[in-house]
C-alpha cells in the first residue's frame, strides 16, 4: 500500500482516477457510511445526492483525505493508497471546493486566486510578491474557463455567489486538480447563479477533469450528471448511469421511496386525505406516475433498499 505523498504513474485510460471499494466509516458506535463504492473517471460528472444525514459530508472527507475510512479501500490510478491528509490528496490531484470557498472577502480576486500559494520574485531578503504575474495568470486561467471579470482588483466579496464558486473552480484547475469535489456549490444560490455554476462544472468536464458534484437537488444533478449515486443513511440506495435512470427516479429516491409508500398507506386510513392524488400512487412511487414498471425493474439491480 502506498503512503505519504509519493506520486504514482498514470493508469490505463479505462482505469478510474479514484475508486472507492466498499468504504465504510464509523465514529464510535455511530456508522456514518457502509459499503459505499464509487468510481471517478476523467471527463465525467459523478453526482452524489442525499438528504441531510445521508453521509455526503463524510464521503467528501474520506476522498479528500481528511478522514480515514474504517473499512474498504481507496485506489488512485488503480493503486491502493492511504491518504494521509488533504495535502496528500491534493498532491495526487484531488481538490475540494467547500461551501465557504475558503476565500477572504475583502481581498482582491487575483489575491484569492493565489491565496496560500503566492508567486514571488527576487531573492531573500529582498523577495516580494510578483503581483503583475499573478494578475496575468489569474486572468488567463479564468478566461480559459469562460470567466471574464472586468477588474481583478475588486474584492472577491463583491462578486455574486456563482462567480465566487467559478473562481474557486478555476483556482483548483490551475493548481493541478484531476478530481474536483464540489460540496453543494448551488445550495445557497438562486436559479440564475446556479446556472452559472452548472455551466462551469460542464466546462471542467470538457477539460477532462473528473467532477464530483455533491448536491441535494436532483434537478441540478440531472442537468450535468453522467453518473448518479444516491445515499441514504450512509448506504448507496441508487447507483446508475445517466441513460439508466431519470429525473423522476432520482426525485423519488431523494424523497424517501419506501418511506413515502408507508406514509401513503397510513394516510389511506385517515379521513379527508385523498390518497389517489399523492405522487406515485399505485405506480411504484414515481413523481409522475408513468414509470412505475420501468423503475421497479431498475431498483431490483441498484444494490439499494429504497424501491417500494
C-alpha positions as a Markdown table, in Angstrom:
| # | Residue | x | y | z |
|---|---|---|---|---|
| 1 | Unk | 0.0 | 0.0 | 0.0 |
| 2 | Unk | 1.3 | 3.5 | -0.9 |
| 3 | Unk | 1.5 | 6.1 | 1.9 |
| 4 | Unk | 2.6 | 9.6 | 2.1 |
| 5 | Unk | 2.7 | 11.9 | -0.9 |
| 6 | Unk | 4.5 | 9.7 | -3.3 |
| 7 | Unk | 3.2 | 10.1 | -6.8 |
| 8 | Unk | 2.0 | 7.2 | -8.9 |
| 9 | Unk | 2.4 | 6.5 | -12.6 |
| 10 | Unk | -0.6 | 7.3 | -14.8 |
| 11 | Unk | -3.0 | 4.4 | -15.1 |
| 12 | Unk | -4.7 | 3.0 | -18.2 |
| 13 | Unk | -7.3 | 5.2 | -19.8 |
| 14 | Unk | -10.1 | 2.9 | -18.7 |
| 15 | Unk | -8.9 | 2.9 | -15.1 |
| 16 | Unk | -10.7 | 5.3 | -12.7 |
| 17 | Unk | -8.7 | 8.2 | -11.4 |
| 18 | Unk | -10.1 | 7.5 | -7.9 |
| 19 | Unk | -12.1 | 4.4 | -6.9 |
| 20 | Unk | -13.7 | 3.6 | -3.5 |
| 21 | Unk | -14.4 | -0.1 | -2.8 |
| 22 | Unk | -16.9 | -1.0 | -0.1 |
| 23 | Unk | -15.8 | 2.0 | 2.0 |
| 24 | Unk | -17.3 | 2.4 | 5.5 |
| 25 | Unk | -16.8 | 4.9 | 8.3 |
| 26 | Unk | -17.7 | 4.7 | 12.0 |
| 27 | Unk | -17.4 | 7.2 | 14.7 |
| 28 | Unk | -17.5 | 5.2 | 17.9 |
| 29 | Unk | -20.9 | 3.4 | 17.8 |
| 30 | Unk | -22.2 | 5.7 | 15.0 |
| 31 | Unk | -22.0 | 4.2 | 11.5 |
| 32 | Unk | -21.8 | 7.1 | 9.0 |
| 33 | Unk | -21.0 | 5.1 | 5.9 |
| 34 | Unk | -21.4 | 1.5 | 5.0 |
| 35 | Unk | -20.3 | -0.4 | 1.8 |
| 36 | Unk | -20.0 | 2.7 | -0.5 |
| 37 | Unk | -18.4 | 2.1 | -3.8 |
| 38 | Unk | -17.7 | 4.9 | -6.3 |
| 39 | Unk | -15.6 | 5.2 | -9.5 |
| 40 | Unk | -14.4 | 8.5 | -10.7 |
| 41 | Unk | -13.4 | 8.7 | -14.4 |
| 42 | Unk | -11.8 | 11.6 | -16.3 |
| 43 | Unk | -14.2 | 13.8 | -18.3 |
| 44 | Unk | -17.3 | 12.7 | -16.2 |
| 45 | Unk | -19.5 | 14.4 | -13.7 |
| 46 | Unk | -20.4 | 12.0 | -10.8 |
| 47 | Unk | -23.3 | 13.3 | -8.8 |
| 48 | Unk | -23.7 | 12.3 | -5.2 |
| 49 | Unk | -27.2 | 13.0 | -3.9 |
| 50 | Unk | -28.7 | 12.6 | -0.5 |
| 51 | Unk | -30.7 | 14.3 | 2.2 |
| 52 | Unk | -29.2 | 15.8 | 5.4 |
| 53 | Unk | -27.5 | 13.0 | 7.3 |
| 54 | Unk | -27.2 | 10.7 | 4.3 |
| 55 | Unk | -23.4 | 10.6 | 4.6 |
| 56 | Unk | -22.4 | 13.1 | 1.8 |
| 57 | Unk | -20.0 | 15.1 | 4.1 |
| 58 | Unk | -18.3 | 12.0 | 5.4 |
| 59 | Unk | -17.8 | 10.8 | 1.9 |
| 60 | Unk | -16.2 | 14.1 | 1.0 |
| 61 | Unk | -13.9 | 14.0 | 4.0 |
| 62 | Unk | -12.7 | 10.5 | 3.1 |
| 63 | Unk | -12.0 | 11.2 | -0.6 |
| 64 | Unk | -10.2 | 14.5 | 0.3 |
| 65 | Unk | -8.0 | 12.7 | 2.9 |
| 66 | Unk | -9.4 | 14.5 | 5.9 |
| 67 | Unk | -10.7 | 11.3 | 7.5 |
| 68 | Unk | -9.5 | 7.7 | 7.1 |
| 69 | Unk | -12.1 | 5.0 | 6.2 |
| 70 | Unk | -12.8 | 2.4 | 8.9 |
| 71 | Unk | -13.2 | -0.3 | 6.2 |
| 72 | Unk | -12.8 | -0.8 | 2.5 |
| 73 | Unk | -10.1 | 0.7 | 0.3 |
| 74 | Unk | -9.3 | 3.7 | -1.8 |
| 75 | Unk | -7.5 | 3.4 | -5.2 |
| 76 | Unk | -5.8 | 6.2 | -7.1 |
| 77 | Unk | -4.8 | 5.4 | -10.6 |
| 78 | Unk | -5.6 | 1.8 | -9.9 |
| 79 | Unk | -3.3 | 1.5 | -6.9 |
| 80 | Unk | -4.4 | 1.2 | -3.3 |
| 81 | Unk | -3.4 | 4.2 | -1.2 |
| 82 | Unk | -3.8 | 5.6 | 2.2 |
| 83 | Unk | -4.4 | 9.3 | 2.0 |
| 84 | Unk | -2.5 | 10.9 | 5.0 |
| 85 | Unk | -4.3 | 14.2 | 4.8 |
| 86 | Unk | -5.7 | 16.9 | 2.4 |
| 87 | Unk | -2.3 | 17.9 | 1.3 |
| 88 | Unk | -1.5 | 14.3 | 0.3 |
| 89 | Unk | -4.8 | 14.2 | -1.6 |
| 90 | Unk | -4.0 | 17.5 | -3.3 |
| 91 | Unk | -0.6 | 16.2 | -4.4 |
| 92 | Unk | -2.4 | 13.3 | -6.1 |
| 93 | Unk | -4.7 | 15.8 | -7.9 |
| 94 | Unk | -7.8 | 15.6 | -5.6 |
| 95 | Unk | -9.1 | 19.1 | -4.8 |
| 96 | Unk | -12.1 | 20.0 | -2.8 |
| 97 | Unk | -14.1 | 23.2 | -3.0 |
| 98 | Unk | -16.2 | 23.6 | 0.1 |
| 99 | Unk | -19.4 | 25.7 | 0.5 |
| 100 | Unk | -17.5 | 28.5 | 2.3 |
| 101 | Unk | -15.0 | 28.6 | -0.6 |
| 102 | Unk | -12.0 | 29.4 | 1.7 |
| 103 | Unk | -11.8 | 33.0 | 0.4 |
| 104 | Unk | -11.0 | 36.3 | 2.1 |
| 105 | Unk | -13.9 | 38.6 | 1.1 |
| 106 | Unk | -12.0 | 41.9 | 1.3 |
| 107 | Unk | -9.0 | 40.7 | -0.7 |
| 108 | Unk | -9.0 | 41.2 | -4.5 |
| 109 | Unk | -9.8 | 38.4 | -6.9 |
| 110 | Unk | -6.3 | 37.7 | -8.0 |
| 111 | Unk | -5.0 | 37.6 | -4.4 |
| 112 | Unk | -7.7 | 35.0 | -3.5 |
| 113 | Unk | -6.8 | 33.0 | -6.6 |
| 114 | Unk | -3.2 | 32.5 | -5.3 |
| 115 | Unk | -4.1 | 32.5 | -1.6 |
| 116 | Unk | -1.6 | 30.4 | 0.2 |
| 117 | Unk | 0.5 | 29.8 | -2.9 |
| 118 | Unk | 1.6 | 33.3 | -3.8 |
| 119 | Unk | 4.2 | 33.8 | -6.5 |
| 120 | Unk | 7.3 | 35.8 | -5.6 |
| 121 | Unk | 10.3 | 37.3 | -7.3 |
| 122 | Unk | 13.8 | 38.3 | -6.1 |
| 123 | Unk | 16.0 | 36.7 | -3.5 |
| 124 | Unk | 15.8 | 36.8 | 0.2 |
| 125 | Unk | 15.8 | 39.3 | 2.0 |
| 126 | Unk | 14.5 | 41.3 | -0.9 |
| 127 | Unk | 11.9 | 38.8 | -2.0 |
| 128 | Unk | 8.5 | 40.3 | -2.8 |
| 129 | Unk | 5.1 | 39.4 | -4.4 |
| 130 | Unk | 5.1 | 39.1 | -8.2 |
| 131 | Unk | 1.8 | 40.9 | -8.5 |
| 132 | Unk | 1.8 | 41.5 | -12.3 |
| 133 | Unk | 2.5 | 37.8 | -12.9 |
| 134 | Unk | -0.2 | 36.7 | -10.5 |
| 135 | Unk | -2.8 | 39.0 | -12.1 |
| 136 | Unk | -1.9 | 37.9 | -15.6 |
| 137 | Unk | -2.0 | 34.2 | -14.8 |
| 138 | Unk | -5.3 | 34.5 | -12.8 |
| 139 | Unk | -6.9 | 36.4 | -15.8 |
| 140 | Unk | -5.7 | 33.8 | -18.3 |
| 141 | Unk | -7.0 | 30.8 | -16.3 |
| 142 | Unk | -10.3 | 32.5 | -15.6 |
| 143 | Unk | -10.8 | 33.3 | -19.3 |
| 144 | Unk | -9.8 | 29.8 | -20.3 |
| 145 | Unk | -12.8 | 28.6 | -18.2 |
| 146 | Unk | -15.0 | 31.2 | -19.8 |
| 147 | Unk | -15.0 | 33.5 | -16.8 |
| 148 | Unk | -14.5 | 37.1 | -17.7 |
| 149 | Unk | -14.1 | 39.7 | -15.0 |
| 150 | Unk | -13.6 | 43.4 | -15.7 |
| 151 | Unk | -11.5 | 44.1 | -12.7 |
| 152 | Unk | -9.4 | 41.5 | -10.9 |
| 153 | Unk | -8.6 | 44.1 | -8.2 |
| 154 | Unk | -12.2 | 44.2 | -6.9 |
| 155 | Unk | -12.8 | 42.4 | -3.6 |
| 156 | Unk | -14.0 | 38.9 | -4.2 |
| 157 | Unk | -16.8 | 39.6 | -1.8 |
| 158 | Unk | -18.3 | 42.0 | -4.4 |
| 159 | Unk | -18.8 | 39.1 | -6.8 |
| 160 | Unk | -22.0 | 37.1 | -7.0 |
| 161 | Unk | -22.2 | 33.7 | -5.3 |
| 162 | Unk | -22.0 | 32.0 | -8.7 |
| 163 | Unk | -18.9 | 34.0 | -9.7 |
| 164 | Unk | -17.1 | 33.2 | -6.5 |
| 165 | Unk | -17.8 | 29.5 | -7.0 |
| 166 | Unk | -16.4 | 29.8 | -10.5 |
| 167 | Unk | -13.2 | 31.5 | -9.3 |
| 168 | Unk | -12.8 | 28.7 | -6.8 |
| 169 | Unk | -13.2 | 26.0 | -9.5 |
| 170 | Unk | -10.7 | 27.8 | -11.8 |
| 171 | Unk | -8.2 | 28.0 | -9.0 |
| 172 | Unk | -8.4 | 24.3 | -8.3 |
| 173 | Unk | -8.0 | 23.5 | -12.0 |
| 174 | Unk | -4.9 | 25.8 | -12.2 |
| 175 | Unk | -3.2 | 24.1 | -9.3 |
| 176 | Unk | -3.4 | 20.7 | -11.0 |
| 177 | Unk | -6.7 | 19.2 | -9.9 |
| 178 | Unk | -7.6 | 16.0 | -11.8 |
| 179 | Unk | -10.6 | 15.2 | -9.5 |
| 180 | Unk | -12.6 | 18.2 | -8.4 |
| 181 | Unk | -15.0 | 17.7 | -5.5 |
| 182 | Unk | -17.7 | 20.4 | -5.2 |
| 183 | Unk | -19.6 | 20.5 | -1.9 |
| 184 | Unk | -23.1 | 21.7 | -2.5 |
| 185 | Unk | -22.0 | 24.6 | -4.8 |
| 186 | Unk | -25.6 | 25.6 | -5.7 |
| 187 | Unk | -27.1 | 25.2 | -2.2 |
| 188 | Unk | -27.3 | 28.9 | -1.4 |
| 189 | Unk | -27.7 | 30.3 | -4.9 |
| 190 | Unk | -30.7 | 31.4 | -6.9 |
| 191 | Unk | -31.7 | 29.9 | -10.2 |
| 192 | Unk | -29.6 | 32.2 | -12.4 |
| 193 | Unk | -26.4 | 31.9 | -10.3 |
| 194 | Unk | -26.9 | 28.1 | -10.0 |
| 195 | Unk | -26.9 | 28.1 | -13.8 |
| 196 | Unk | -23.6 | 29.9 | -13.8 |
| 197 | Unk | -22.0 | 27.2 | -11.6 |
| 198 | Unk | -23.5 | 24.4 | -13.6 |
| 199 | Unk | -22.0 | 25.9 | -16.7 |
| 200 | Unk | -18.5 | 25.9 | -15.3 |
| 201 | Unk | -19.0 | 22.3 | -14.0 |
| 202 | Unk | -19.6 | 21.3 | -17.6 |
| 203 | Unk | -16.6 | 23.3 | -18.6 |
| 204 | Unk | -14.4 | 21.4 | -16.1 |
| 205 | Unk | -15.7 | 18.2 | -17.5 |
| 206 | Unk | -14.8 | 19.3 | -21.1 |
| 207 | Unk | -11.3 | 19.9 | -19.9 |
| 208 | Unk | -11.0 | 16.3 | -18.8 |
| 209 | Unk | -11.5 | 16.6 | -15.1 |
| 210 | Unk | -13.5 | 14.2 | -13.0 |
| 211 | Unk | -16.0 | 16.2 | -11.1 |
| 212 | Unk | -17.8 | 15.0 | -8.0 |
| 213 | Unk | -20.9 | 17.1 | -7.7 |
| 214 | Unk | -22.4 | 16.8 | -4.2 |
| 215 | Unk | -26.0 | 18.1 | -4.1 |
| 216 | Unk | -29.4 | 17.6 | -2.6 |
| 217 | Unk | -31.1 | 19.0 | -5.8 |
| 218 | Unk | -31.9 | 16.2 | -8.3 |
| 219 | Unk | -32.8 | 18.9 | -10.9 |
| 220 | Unk | -29.3 | 20.4 | -10.9 |
| 221 | Unk | -27.8 | 16.9 | -10.9 |
| 222 | Unk | -29.8 | 15.8 | -13.9 |
| 223 | Unk | -28.6 | 18.8 | -15.9 |
| 224 | Unk | -24.9 | 18.0 | -15.9 |
| 225 | Unk | -24.5 | 14.5 | -14.4 |
| 226 | Unk | -23.1 | 11.5 | -16.1 |
| 227 | Unk | -23.5 | 9.1 | -13.2 |
| 228 | Unk | -25.7 | 9.3 | -10.1 |
| 229 | Unk | -25.2 | 7.9 | -6.6 |
| 230 | Unk | -28.0 | 8.4 | -4.1 |
| 231 | Unk | -27.0 | 7.9 | -0.4 |
| 232 | Unk | -29.5 | 7.2 | 2.3 |
| 233 | Unk | -28.5 | 6.8 | 5.9 |
| 234 | Unk | -24.9 | 6.1 | 4.9 |
| 235 | Unk | -25.6 | 3.4 | 2.3 |
| 236 | Unk | -26.0 | 3.5 | -1.5 |
| 237 | Unk | -29.7 | 3.4 | -2.4 |
| 238 | Unk | -29.2 | 4.0 | -6.1 |
| 239 | Unk | -26.2 | 3.9 | -8.4 |
| 240 | Unk | -26.9 | 4.4 | -12.1 |
| 241 | Unk | -25.5 | 6.0 | -15.3 |
| 242 | Unk | -27.4 | 8.8 | -17.0 |
| 243 | Unk | -29.1 | 6.5 | -19.5 |
| 244 | Unk | -30.2 | 4.1 | -16.8 |
| 245 | Unk | -32.3 | 6.5 | -14.7 |
| 246 | Unk | -34.5 | 9.5 | -14.9 |
| 247 | Unk | -35.2 | 12.8 | -13.1 |
| 248 | Unk | -38.4 | 11.2 | -11.7 |
| 249 | Unk | -36.5 | 8.2 | -10.3 |
| 250 | Unk | -33.8 | 10.5 | -8.7 |
| 251 | Unk | -36.5 | 12.6 | -7.2 |
| 252 | Unk | -38.3 | 9.5 | -5.9 |
| 253 | Unk | -35.2 | 8.2 | -4.2 |
| 254 | Unk | -34.4 | 11.6 | -2.8 |
| 255 | Unk | -37.9 | 11.9 | -1.4 |
| 256 | Unk | -37.6 | 8.7 | 0.6 |
| 257 | Unk | -39.0 | 6.0 | -1.7 |
| 258 | Unk | -40.1 | 3.2 | 0.7 |
| 259 | Unk | -40.9 | 5.7 | 3.5 |
| 260 | Unk | -43.3 | 7.5 | 1.2 |
| 261 | Unk | -45.1 | 4.3 | 0.3 |
| 262 | Unk | -45.5 | 3.5 | 4.1 |
| 263 | Unk | -46.8 | 7.1 | 4.7 |
| 264 | Unk | -49.2 | 6.7 | 1.8 |
| 265 | Unk | -50.6 | 3.5 | 3.4 |
| 266 | Unk | -51.0 | 5.3 | 6.8 |
| 267 | Unk | -52.7 | 8.3 | 5.2 |
| 268 | Unk | -55.2 | 6.0 | 3.4 |
| 269 | Unk | -56.7 | 5.2 | 6.8 |
| 270 | Unk | -57.2 | 8.9 | 7.6 |
| 271 | Unk | -60.4 | 10.5 | 6.6 |
| 272 | Unk | -60.2 | 13.6 | 4.5 |
| 273 | Unk | -57.0 | 12.7 | 2.7 |
| 274 | Unk | -57.2 | 11.9 | -1.0 |
| 275 | Unk | -54.5 | 9.3 | -1.4 |
| 276 | Unk | -55.3 | 8.9 | -5.1 |
| 277 | Unk | -53.8 | 12.4 | -5.7 |
| 278 | Unk | -50.5 | 11.6 | -4.0 |
| 279 | Unk | -47.4 | 11.2 | -6.2 |
| 280 | Unk | -46.7 | 7.6 | -7.3 |
| 281 | Unk | -50.0 | 6.1 | -6.1 |
| 282 | Unk | -50.0 | 2.6 | -7.4 |
| 283 | Unk | -47.1 | 3.3 | -9.8 |
| 284 | Unk | -44.0 | 2.3 | -7.9 |
| 285 | Unk | -43.6 | 5.8 | -6.3 |
| 286 | Unk | -42.6 | 7.8 | -9.3 |
| 287 | Unk | -43.2 | 11.5 | -9.4 |
| 288 | Unk | -45.4 | 11.5 | -12.4 |
| 289 | Unk | -47.0 | 8.0 | -12.0 |
| 290 | Unk | -45.9 | 6.9 | -15.5 |
| 291 | Unk | -42.7 | 4.9 | -15.0 |
| 292 | Unk | -43.7 | 2.5 | -12.2 |
| 293 | Unk | -42.8 | -0.7 | -14.1 |
| 294 | Unk | -39.6 | 0.7 | -15.5 |
| 295 | Unk | -38.4 | 1.9 | -12.2 |
| 296 | Unk | -39.3 | -1.3 | -10.4 |
| 297 | Unk | -37.0 | -3.2 | -12.8 |
| 298 | Unk | -34.2 | -0.8 | -12.2 |
| 299 | Unk | -34.4 | -0.8 | -8.4 |
| 300 | Unk | -34.0 | -4.6 | -8.3 |
| 301 | Unk | -30.5 | -4.1 | -9.7 |
| 302 | Unk | -29.4 | -1.0 | -8.0 |
| 303 | Unk | -28.0 | -2.6 | -4.9 |
| 304 | Unk | -30.1 | -0.4 | -2.7 |
| 305 | Unk | -33.1 | -0.8 | -0.5 |
| 306 | Unk | -35.1 | 2.3 | -1.4 |
| 307 | Unk | -37.5 | 0.9 | -4.0 |
| 308 | Unk | -41.1 | 0.2 | -2.7 |
